[in-house]
XYZ file of C-alpha atoms in Angstrom:
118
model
C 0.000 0.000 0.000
C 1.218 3.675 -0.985
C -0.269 6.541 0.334
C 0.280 9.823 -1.574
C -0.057 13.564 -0.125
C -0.296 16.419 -2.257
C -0.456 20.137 -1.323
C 0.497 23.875 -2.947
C -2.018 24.633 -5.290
C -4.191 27.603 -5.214
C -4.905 31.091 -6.900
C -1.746 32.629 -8.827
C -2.125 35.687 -11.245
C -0.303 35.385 -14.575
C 3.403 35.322 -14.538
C 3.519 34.169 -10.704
C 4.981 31.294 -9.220
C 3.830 28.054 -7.482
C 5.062 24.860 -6.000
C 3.419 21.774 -5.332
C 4.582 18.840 -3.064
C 3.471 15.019 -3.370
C 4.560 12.735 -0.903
C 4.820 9.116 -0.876
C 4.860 7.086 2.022
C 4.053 2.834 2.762
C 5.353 0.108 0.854
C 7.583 2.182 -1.487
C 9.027 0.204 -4.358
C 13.188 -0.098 -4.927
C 12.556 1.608 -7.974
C 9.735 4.336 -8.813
C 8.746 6.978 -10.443
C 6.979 9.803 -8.984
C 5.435 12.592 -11.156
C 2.559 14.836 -11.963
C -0.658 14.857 -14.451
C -3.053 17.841 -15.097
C -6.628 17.994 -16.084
C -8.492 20.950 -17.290
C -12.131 21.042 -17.797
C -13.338 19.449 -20.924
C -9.805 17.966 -21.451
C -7.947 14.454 -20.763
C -5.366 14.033 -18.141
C -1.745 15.096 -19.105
C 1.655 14.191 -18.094
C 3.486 17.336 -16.678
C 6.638 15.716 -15.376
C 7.989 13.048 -13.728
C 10.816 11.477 -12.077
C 12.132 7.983 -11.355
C 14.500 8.001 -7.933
C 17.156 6.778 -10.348
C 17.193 10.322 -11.885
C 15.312 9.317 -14.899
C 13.069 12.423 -15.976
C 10.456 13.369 -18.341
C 8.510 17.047 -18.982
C 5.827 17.335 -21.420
C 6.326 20.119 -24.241
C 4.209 22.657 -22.950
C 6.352 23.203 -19.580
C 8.801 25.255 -22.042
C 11.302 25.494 -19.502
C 9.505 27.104 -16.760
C 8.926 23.783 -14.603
C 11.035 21.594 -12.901
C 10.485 18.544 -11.169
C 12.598 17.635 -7.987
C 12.607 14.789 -5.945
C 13.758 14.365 -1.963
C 14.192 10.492 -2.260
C 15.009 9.975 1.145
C 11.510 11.802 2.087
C 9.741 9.865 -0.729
C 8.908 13.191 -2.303
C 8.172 14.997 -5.441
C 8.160 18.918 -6.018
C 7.123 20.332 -9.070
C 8.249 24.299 -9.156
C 5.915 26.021 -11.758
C 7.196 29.376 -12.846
C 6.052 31.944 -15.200
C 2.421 30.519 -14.938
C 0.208 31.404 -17.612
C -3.672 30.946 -17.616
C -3.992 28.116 -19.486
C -2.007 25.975 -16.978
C -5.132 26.382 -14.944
C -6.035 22.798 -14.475
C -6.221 19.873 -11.048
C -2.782 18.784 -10.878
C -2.659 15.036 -9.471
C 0.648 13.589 -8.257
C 1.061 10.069 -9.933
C 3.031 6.974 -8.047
C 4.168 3.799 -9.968
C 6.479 1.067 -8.335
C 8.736 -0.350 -10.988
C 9.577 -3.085 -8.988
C 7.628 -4.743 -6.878
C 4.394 -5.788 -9.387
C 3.534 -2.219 -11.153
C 1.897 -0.194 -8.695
C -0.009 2.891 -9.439
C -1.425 5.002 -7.403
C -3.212 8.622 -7.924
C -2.771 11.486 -5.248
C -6.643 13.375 -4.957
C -5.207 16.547 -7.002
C -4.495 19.787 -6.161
C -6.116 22.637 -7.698
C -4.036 25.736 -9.850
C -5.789 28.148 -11.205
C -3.990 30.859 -12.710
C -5.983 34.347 -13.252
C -6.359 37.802 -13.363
């Protein structure tokens, strides 16, 4: 069992900053990888970023350099510093688990909410 807590979203005007925090904590796999989605309204769930604890890392196009994804592995934790936030990253942000290891866990955090306005 893996337990995920996710906090730091809110209400950020254009250009502003944010940073959101997922942590992970029960039967953690040897290897995982620890990352974050996004769903707008009317849209399908997207990859943001994500990050194995073997330094493996992946961003999706539209972060354009002004995310990055951190991890704390010996806290089981996943930061995702959003910069330069723009209104159409307005969206529920869910931290994602998957063991590697260890028979392919996945678990979903219950989101976060960013919305990015005026």
């Amino acid at each position: 069992q893996v337990q995920l807590v996710e906090s730091g979203g809110g209400l950020v005007q254009p250009g502003g900053s944010l940073r959101l925090s997922c942590a992970a904590s029960g039967s953690i796999s040897v290897i995982n990888i620890m990352g974050w989605y996004r769903q707008a309204p009317g849209k399908q769930r997207e990859l943001v970023a994500d990050r194995s604890n073997i330094g493996r890392t992946n961003y999706a196009d539209f972060v354009k350099g002004r995310f990055t994804i951190s991890r704390e592995n010996s806290k089981n934790t996943v930061y995702l510093q959003m910069n330069t936030l723009n209104p159409e990253d307005t969206a529920v942000y869910y931290c994602k688990y998957t063991g590697v290891t260890g028979g392919g866990l996945e678990v979903w955090g219950q989101g976060t909410s960013v919305t990015v306005s005026s």
